[in-house]
Amino acid sequence: MSLLKVSGTKIVDEDNNEVILRGAGLGGWMNMENFISGYPGCEYQIREALTETIGQEKADLFFDKFLEYFFTEQDAAFFVSLGLNCIRIAFNYRHFEDDMNPRVLKTSGFKHLDRVIDLCAQHNIYTILDLHAVPGGQNTDWHSDHGTHLANFWNHKDFQDRTIWLWEELAAHYKGNKWIAGYNPVNEPTDPKHTRVVAFYDRVYNAIRAIDPDHAIFFDGNTFASDFSHFGDAHKNWENTAYSIHDYSLFGFPAAPEAYAGNTEQLRRLRRSYEKKREWMDRRGLCVWNGEWGPVYARKQYDGEKTDEINEVRYKVLKDQLDIYNKDRLSWSIWLYKDIGFQGMVYIDPETPYMKLFGSFLAKKHRVAIDAWGADDSAVKGVYEPLVAHVLEEVPTKYQGLYPFPVWKVGDRVKRLARSILLAEYLVQEWADHFIGKDAAEIDDIAKSFRFDNCLKREGLNKILTENAKAVQ
């Protein structure tokens, strides 16, 4: 065990030996997400709805047991058995602070976070602490848990001040813990002005360093960790710092621009997308970390006989990305470790109480493409395309590039707002109503569906990850 630090383009241990971090994100746990955990909308919405529906005591029981079962000693043992050595833990500020009681630390937030950090340490797994949701929302998407498409974190200084305060508390709590590889202060910022994110990074860097001078810091690029072009010489103010890209490829998703075969042109596009994200760092000799990447996978209950064929193509995308990363000796954290069957290395068995309870509801969610991540909207194109066409007709071309364009084009924006925000909020109560009449034992069994021994393994994915974890030592 050794404290890690950033030295030039590399992550090294206390003896200056290079350490390549290969692992996964623990998403959907202390920052729940709709496509990972199987609900509509945002986490705060389902927490409020479940509390109103079955009462505080039973709602607290479900969510606490969910956190307990989602990652246990069995998960850590399995993870390290694959040859992986780092888990990026996504967490939500709401575990540590209430909006109506700001800057008052909820020490209960450390209950499960400490437990999992310690479990990982016992199995020689480093952890990176990823603040995935901050007050006001740092990006335009559901996973910053603010219920809108406006990243108001950048518009209100108090939201930023509260996040600085939280990182001071976290730094004080975790200072000296050598199994923590570092801090990832803000996940996937989307600052339309591109300058406030850099100013905030200056502030949070100085706040952390005043308390914890030793842990590495991992800064995401702007616009979903893809763009460092406005960072200028900011890196000169930051030591022991790496820079995080999120290298998703459209070839690994249902909306792929064309069938992926790994031909010369497609491989060129894969590499060019990756190189563009890290260009700023490469020009300055800085350390790059790929904090998120990876395809999504077909499921037999939705994709039928085509499932295996689709997934073989997705594995091909995965392998081709890893070939690129291996040549650069890149540290990475694939998204993600566990879910209900869309992207995880392990996923909940369809025969568990949770999946049986929500089976028809999840099928409806899939059919109406309510989750933005990897949506297959083939069943509802006819509903939304006229609306998209209407917007395109009425809005002159020169006004159509609203940030985060071109990541969000007009069609993406319209469908996200109409489906993933508007329609989703109408389905929140329907999700909560599934718990009506359940006693404490039944609620515990529902939460227990997420426990490792109630999960299946995505063997094809895990085999590829293991082979590549060992490929670069």
XYZ file of C-alpha atoms in Angstrom:
473
model
C 0.000 0.000 0.000
C 1.372 3.357 -1.035
C 0.054 6.886 -1.355
C -0.303 7.709 -5.029
C 0.632 10.988 -6.635
C 0.819 12.532 -10.087
C 4.272 12.996 -11.592
C 4.305 14.473 -15.089
C 2.185 12.267 -17.312
C 2.109 9.359 -14.843
C 0.535 8.248 -11.596
C 3.256 6.911 -9.308
C 3.644 5.413 -5.851
C 5.856 6.677 -3.022
C 8.907 5.060 -4.654
C 8.126 6.769 -7.989
C 7.098 3.500 -9.622
C 4.366 3.933 -12.226
C 0.919 2.720 -11.173
C -1.717 2.199 -13.861
C -5.220 2.334 -12.416
C -7.657 -0.021 -14.095
C -11.149 -0.291 -12.692
C -14.780 0.768 -12.794
C -17.205 3.341 -11.517
C -19.460 2.464 -8.614
C -22.369 4.417 -10.062
C -26.018 4.172 -9.104
C -25.145 3.604 -5.442
C -24.579 6.753 -3.361
C -25.695 8.642 -6.436
C -28.593 6.617 -7.806
C -29.385 6.906 -11.517
C -32.563 6.048 -13.371
C -31.114 3.634 -15.947
C -28.888 1.953 -13.352
C -31.420 1.414 -10.583
C -34.682 1.280 -12.540
C -36.728 4.363 -11.696
C -37.868 7.473 -13.620
C -36.430 10.964 -13.254
C -33.991 11.919 -10.514
C -33.041 10.374 -7.174
C -34.429 13.205 -5.053
C -37.819 12.755 -6.740
C -38.148 9.061 -5.956
C -36.890 9.538 -2.402
C -39.541 12.187 -1.771
C -42.265 10.147 -3.469
C -41.466 6.929 -1.599
C -41.415 8.746 1.738
C -44.820 10.288 1.057
C -46.200 6.937 -0.124
C -45.072 4.461 2.543
C -43.786 6.744 5.300
C -40.371 7.845 6.485
C -39.489 4.672 8.380
C -40.102 2.246 5.527
C -38.566 4.555 2.920
C -35.444 4.947 5.046
C -35.331 1.168 5.446
C -35.380 0.612 1.682
C -32.743 3.188 0.833
C -30.413 2.220 3.680
C -30.661 -1.477 2.866
C -30.143 -0.671 -0.806
C -26.870 1.071 0.108
C -25.862 -1.813 2.365
C -26.494 -4.586 -0.151
C -25.294 -2.824 -3.307
C -21.617 -3.233 -2.420
C -20.378 -5.791 0.081
C -17.270 -7.847 0.769
C -18.337 -10.249 -1.996
C -18.294 -7.410 -4.521
C -14.816 -6.307 -3.502
C -13.494 -9.880 -3.672
C -14.983 -10.410 -7.126
C -13.693 -7.071 -8.396
C -10.096 -7.721 -7.394
C -10.289 -11.264 -8.778
C -10.584 -9.718 -12.240
C -7.200 -8.056 -11.822
C -8.690 -4.586 -11.354
C -7.247 -2.195 -8.809
C -9.380 0.963 -8.559
C -13.018 1.921 -8.014
C -14.329 5.410 -8.694
C -17.075 5.984 -6.127
C -19.824 8.337 -7.288
C -21.679 10.086 -4.463
C -24.312 12.780 -4.047
C -23.930 15.883 -1.885
C -27.382 15.184 -0.398
C -25.880 12.411 1.743
C -23.861 15.046 3.592
C -26.043 18.157 3.569
C -29.715 19.121 3.289
C -30.790 21.974 1.050
C -32.950 23.345 3.872
C -30.119 23.027 6.373
C -27.009 24.007 4.383
C -23.471 23.723 5.737
C -24.541 21.415 8.551
C -22.699 18.140 8.061
C -24.730 14.946 8.079
C -22.170 12.517 9.460
C -24.493 9.674 8.451
C -23.161 10.192 4.932
C -19.889 8.588 5.974
C -21.578 5.370 7.134
C -21.547 3.571 3.802
C -18.826 5.591 2.086
C -16.319 4.710 4.809
C -17.495 1.108 4.780
C -16.868 0.650 1.054
C -13.548 2.516 1.069
C -12.405 0.207 3.877
C -13.694 -2.917 2.095
C -11.787 -1.932 -1.014
C -8.639 -1.278 1.006
C -8.887 -4.736 2.554
C -8.793 -6.145 -0.980
C -5.961 -3.884 -2.210
C -8.308 -1.722 -4.277
C -7.727 2.008 -4.515
C -10.708 4.357 -4.537
C -11.289 7.735 -6.159
C -13.958 9.924 -4.572
C -16.227 11.349 -7.262
C -18.667 14.088 -6.234
C -21.255 13.252 -8.877
C -23.986 15.710 -7.841
C -23.551 19.166 -6.283
C -26.079 21.797 -5.146
C -27.902 23.341 -8.082
C -26.548 20.789 -10.528
C -23.184 21.150 -12.251
C -24.459 19.797 -15.561
C -27.557 19.546 -17.687
C -28.362 15.888 -17.001
C -30.313 13.677 -14.591
C -27.212 12.357 -12.819
C -26.528 15.681 -11.130
C -29.901 15.160 -9.412
C -31.479 18.584 -9.788
C -34.510 17.855 -11.963
C -33.893 20.312 -14.777
C -31.681 20.855 -17.821
C -30.118 24.042 -16.474
C -26.816 23.741 -14.601
C -27.551 26.403 -12.011
C -24.456 25.551 -9.985
C -22.579 27.941 -12.266
C -25.103 30.744 -11.779
C -25.203 30.933 -7.972
C -22.123 31.495 -5.875
C -23.758 29.977 -2.812
C -24.051 26.613 -4.543
C -20.330 26.803 -5.231
C -19.550 27.941 -1.674
C -21.452 24.979 -0.259
C -19.477 22.593 -2.455
C -16.200 24.132 -1.283
C -17.388 23.641 2.298
C -18.238 19.988 1.606
C -14.822 19.278 0.085
C -13.187 20.834 3.131
C -15.153 18.400 5.300
C -14.273 15.460 3.048
C -10.586 16.393 2.909
C -10.427 16.637 6.694
C -12.122 13.247 7.053
C -9.999 11.374 4.499
C -6.642 13.091 4.878
C -3.918 10.483 5.337
C -5.924 7.555 3.919
C -3.437 6.047 1.480
C -5.987 3.753 -0.156
C -7.758 6.778 -1.577
C -6.063 7.465 -4.893
C -7.498 10.938 -5.056
C -10.430 13.326 -5.232
C -12.602 13.992 -8.305
C -14.215 17.272 -7.147
C -16.957 17.678 -9.788
C -18.301 15.166 -12.277
C -18.898 16.253 -15.883
C -19.319 20.025 -15.554
C -21.235 21.890 -18.247
C -20.382 25.569 -17.854
C -21.741 27.434 -20.905
C -19.222 30.242 -20.394
C -16.274 27.824 -20.060
C -14.483 30.113 -17.599
C -16.391 29.642 -14.347
C -15.390 25.991 -14.195
C -11.704 26.972 -14.201
C -12.276 29.621 -11.523
C -14.118 27.079 -9.386
C -11.335 24.538 -9.830
C -8.890 27.146 -8.513
C -11.061 27.612 -5.449
C -11.674 23.948 -4.697
C -8.018 23.073 -5.310
C -6.871 25.689 -2.780
C -9.532 24.665 -0.266
C -8.537 20.993 -0.426
C -4.820 21.726 -0.388
C -5.145 23.893 2.739
C -6.324 20.758 4.565
C -4.944 17.833 2.584
C -1.723 18.598 0.686
C -1.092 14.990 -0.316
C -3.977 13.380 -2.203
C -4.071 13.645 -5.986
C -6.856 15.673 -7.549
C -8.624 14.636 -10.764
C -10.267 17.495 -12.667
C -12.882 16.729 -15.337
C -12.909 18.721 -18.539
C -15.869 20.963 -19.288
C -18.868 19.773 -21.335
C -19.156 16.290 -19.863
C -15.392 15.857 -19.352
C -14.606 16.351 -23.037
C -13.274 19.891 -23.397
C -10.178 21.503 -21.873
C -9.775 24.062 -24.649
C -10.507 27.038 -22.360
C -8.187 25.957 -19.522
C -5.211 27.893 -20.876
C -2.337 27.835 -18.372
C -4.539 27.038 -15.366
C -2.554 23.852 -14.737
C 0.408 25.940 -13.605
C -1.517 26.666 -10.392
C -2.230 22.995 -9.662
C 0.249 20.366 -8.475
C -0.325 16.631 -8.079
C -3.270 16.900 -10.446
C -4.516 14.664 -13.262
C -7.111 15.506 -15.877
C -10.145 13.372 -16.563
C -11.754 12.672 -19.909
C -14.910 10.602 -20.432
C -14.362 8.725 -23.645
C -17.728 7.312 -24.685
C -18.129 6.281 -28.307
C -21.458 6.463 -30.132
C -20.507 3.183 -31.790
C -21.270 1.487 -28.466
C -24.841 2.784 -28.221
C -28.210 2.117 -29.911
C -27.988 5.462 -31.722
C -24.695 4.561 -33.432
C -24.241 6.474 -36.699
C -23.567 3.212 -38.567
C -22.985 -0.468 -37.910
C -19.584 -0.922 -36.290
C -17.142 -3.284 -37.980
C -13.830 -1.864 -36.779
C -12.789 -0.787 -40.270
C -9.969 1.672 -40.890
C -12.186 4.740 -40.956
C -14.086 3.759 -37.792
C -10.855 3.092 -35.940
C -9.584 6.480 -37.068
C -12.734 8.108 -35.678
C -12.368 6.256 -32.376
C -8.801 7.439 -31.960
C -9.514 10.968 -33.150
C -12.353 11.411 -30.650
C -10.080 10.196 -27.858
C -7.096 12.289 -28.943
C -9.209 15.436 -29.256
C -10.347 15.105 -25.640
C -6.787 14.808 -24.334
C -5.125 17.264 -26.702
C -4.724 20.063 -24.130
C -2.963 17.711 -21.691
C -0.689 16.180 -24.318
C 0.546 19.571 -25.435
C 1.542 20.389 -21.860
C 2.863 17.023 -20.692
C 0.044 16.436 -18.195
C -1.461 13.258 -16.762
C -4.654 11.922 -18.377
C -7.187 9.659 -16.648
C -10.180 8.200 -18.469
C -12.794 8.479 -15.729
C -15.705 7.019 -17.709
C -16.157 5.065 -20.911
C -17.780 1.905 -22.231
C -20.698 0.627 -24.334
C -24.191 -0.340 -23.241
C -25.588 -3.811 -23.910
C -28.672 -5.385 -25.417
C -31.082 -7.344 -23.220
C -33.046 -10.400 -24.291
C -36.310 -9.137 -22.810
C -36.135 -6.110 -25.115
C -33.876 -7.094 -28.015
C -34.770 -10.768 -28.369
C -32.811 -12.933 -30.791
C -30.555 -10.042 -31.803
C -29.167 -9.657 -28.275
C -26.006 -11.741 -28.638
C -25.234 -10.323 -32.083
C -25.594 -6.742 -30.825
C -23.423 -7.403 -27.805
C -20.630 -8.966 -29.848
C -20.433 -5.700 -31.771
C -20.360 -3.742 -28.511
C -17.509 -5.952 -27.260
C -15.657 -5.190 -30.482
C -15.964 -1.457 -29.762
C -14.728 -2.109 -26.230
C -11.678 -4.053 -27.416
C -10.768 -1.456 -30.001
C -10.917 1.315 -27.417
C -8.755 -0.720 -25.059
C -6.163 -1.234 -27.790
C -5.849 2.543 -27.995
C -5.630 2.943 -24.224
C -3.036 0.191 -23.814
C -0.680 1.862 -26.271
C -0.804 4.992 -24.117
C -0.571 3.085 -20.806
C -3.752 4.902 -19.834
C -5.413 4.617 -16.448
C -9.168 4.132 -16.801
C -12.408 3.525 -14.952
C -15.108 1.894 -17.059
C -18.726 2.821 -16.451
C -19.974 0.801 -14.617
C -19.750 -1.912 -11.983
C -23.368 -2.863 -11.184
C -26.851 -2.138 -12.522
C -30.145 -3.720 -13.571
C -28.730 -5.100 -16.820
C -27.820 -2.339 -19.268
C -24.124 -1.602 -18.737
C -22.852 -3.246 -15.569
C -20.116 -5.791 -15.087
C -22.612 -7.490 -12.817
C -26.367 -7.021 -12.926
C -29.451 -8.003 -10.992
C -30.991 -11.360 -11.797
C -34.369 -10.891 -13.532
C -35.837 -13.386 -11.052
C -35.149 -11.219 -7.990
C -37.980 -9.490 -6.093
C -37.010 -6.026 -7.385
C -36.999 -7.063 -11.015
C -40.215 -9.043 -10.712
C -41.952 -6.194 -8.904
C -40.943 -3.645 -11.538
C -40.844 -5.895 -14.628
C -43.771 -4.365 -16.509
C -42.852 -0.857 -15.336
C -39.291 -1.251 -16.612
C -40.635 -2.544 -19.930
C -42.748 0.602 -20.242
C -39.755 2.772 -19.357
C -37.801 1.089 -22.141
C -40.636 1.366 -24.658
C -41.190 5.086 -24.103
C -37.393 5.709 -23.964
C -37.710 7.726 -20.772
C -34.073 7.366 -19.725
C -31.765 9.519 -21.823
C -28.782 7.183 -21.450
C -28.588 4.822 -24.411
C -32.243 5.343 -25.265
C -33.776 3.225 -28.020
C -36.626 5.468 -29.146
C -37.737 3.356 -32.096
C -41.165 2.752 -30.532
C -41.889 6.449 -29.973
C -40.139 8.206 -32.852
C -43.491 8.981 -34.402
C -44.525 10.837 -31.248
C -41.510 13.119 -30.938
C -40.243 13.628 -34.466
C -43.096 16.035 -35.353
C -42.186 18.136 -32.299
C -38.524 18.167 -33.291
C -39.509 19.113 -36.855
C -41.686 21.923 -35.513
C -38.794 23.385 -33.480
C -36.404 23.095 -36.416
C -38.922 24.849 -38.653
C -39.631 27.701 -36.271
C -36.118 28.349 -34.959
C -33.664 29.801 -37.498
C -30.524 27.716 -37.930
C -28.261 30.336 -36.388
C -30.200 30.102 -33.098
C -30.287 26.323 -32.869
C -26.857 25.852 -31.284
C -27.838 26.175 -27.628
C -25.158 24.877 -25.267
C -24.213 22.058 -24.870
C -24.461 21.936 -28.664
C -23.184 19.955 -30.559
C -23.274 17.292 -27.833
C -26.966 18.139 -27.652
C -28.430 18.921 -31.039
C -31.987 20.241 -31.346
C -33.482 16.749 -31.437
C -31.523 15.631 -28.389
C -32.636 18.650 -26.402
C -36.305 18.367 -27.317
C -36.466 14.646 -26.550
C -34.568 14.976 -23.276
C -36.875 17.709 -22.016
C -40.058 16.036 -23.246
C -39.261 12.469 -22.184
C -36.574 12.421 -19.528
C -37.859 15.419 -17.560
C -41.543 16.025 -18.397
C -42.818 12.479 -18.929
C -40.498 11.132 -16.250
C -41.973 13.288 -13.495
C -45.415 11.853 -14.243
C -44.082 8.324 -13.679
C -42.344 8.962 -10.350
C -45.447 8.277 -8.252
C -46.216 5.154 -10.266
C -42.776 3.827 -9.334
C -43.350 4.578 -5.644
C -46.797 2.978 -5.616
C -45.220 -0.425 -6.253
C -44.179 -0.411 -2.571
C -47.684 0.083 -1.171
C -48.626 -2.731 1.202
C -45.101 -4.078 1.561
C -43.984 -4.886 5.084
C -40.447 -4.418 6.411
C -39.338 -7.949 5.492
C -40.603 -7.561 1.940
C -38.897 -4.187 1.569
C -35.664 -5.744 2.786
C -36.008 -8.512 0.187
C -36.597 -5.954 -2.567
C -33.429 -4.092 -1.585
C -31.558 -7.387 -1.238
C -32.051 -7.939 -4.968
C -28.969 -5.745 -5.453
C -26.726 -7.993 -3.327
C -23.887 -9.746 -5.124
C -25.289 -13.244 -4.683
C -28.486 -12.105 -6.407
C -26.595 -10.801 -9.437
C -25.430 -12.263 -12.728
C -22.023 -11.590 -14.282
C -21.491 -10.136 -17.747
C -18.831 -12.692 -18.564
C -17.860 -11.343 -21.970
C -17.189 -7.879 -20.589
C -15.351 -9.128 -17.511
C -13.120 -11.421 -19.569
C -12.057 -8.511 -21.775
C -11.404 -6.268 -18.768
C -9.293 -8.932 -17.076
C -7.207 -9.535 -20.205
C -6.541 -5.830 -20.567
C -5.907 -5.175 -16.892
C -2.985 -7.565 -17.212
C -1.866 -6.284 -20.621
C -0.200 -3.199 -19.216
C 1.714 -3.546 -15.944
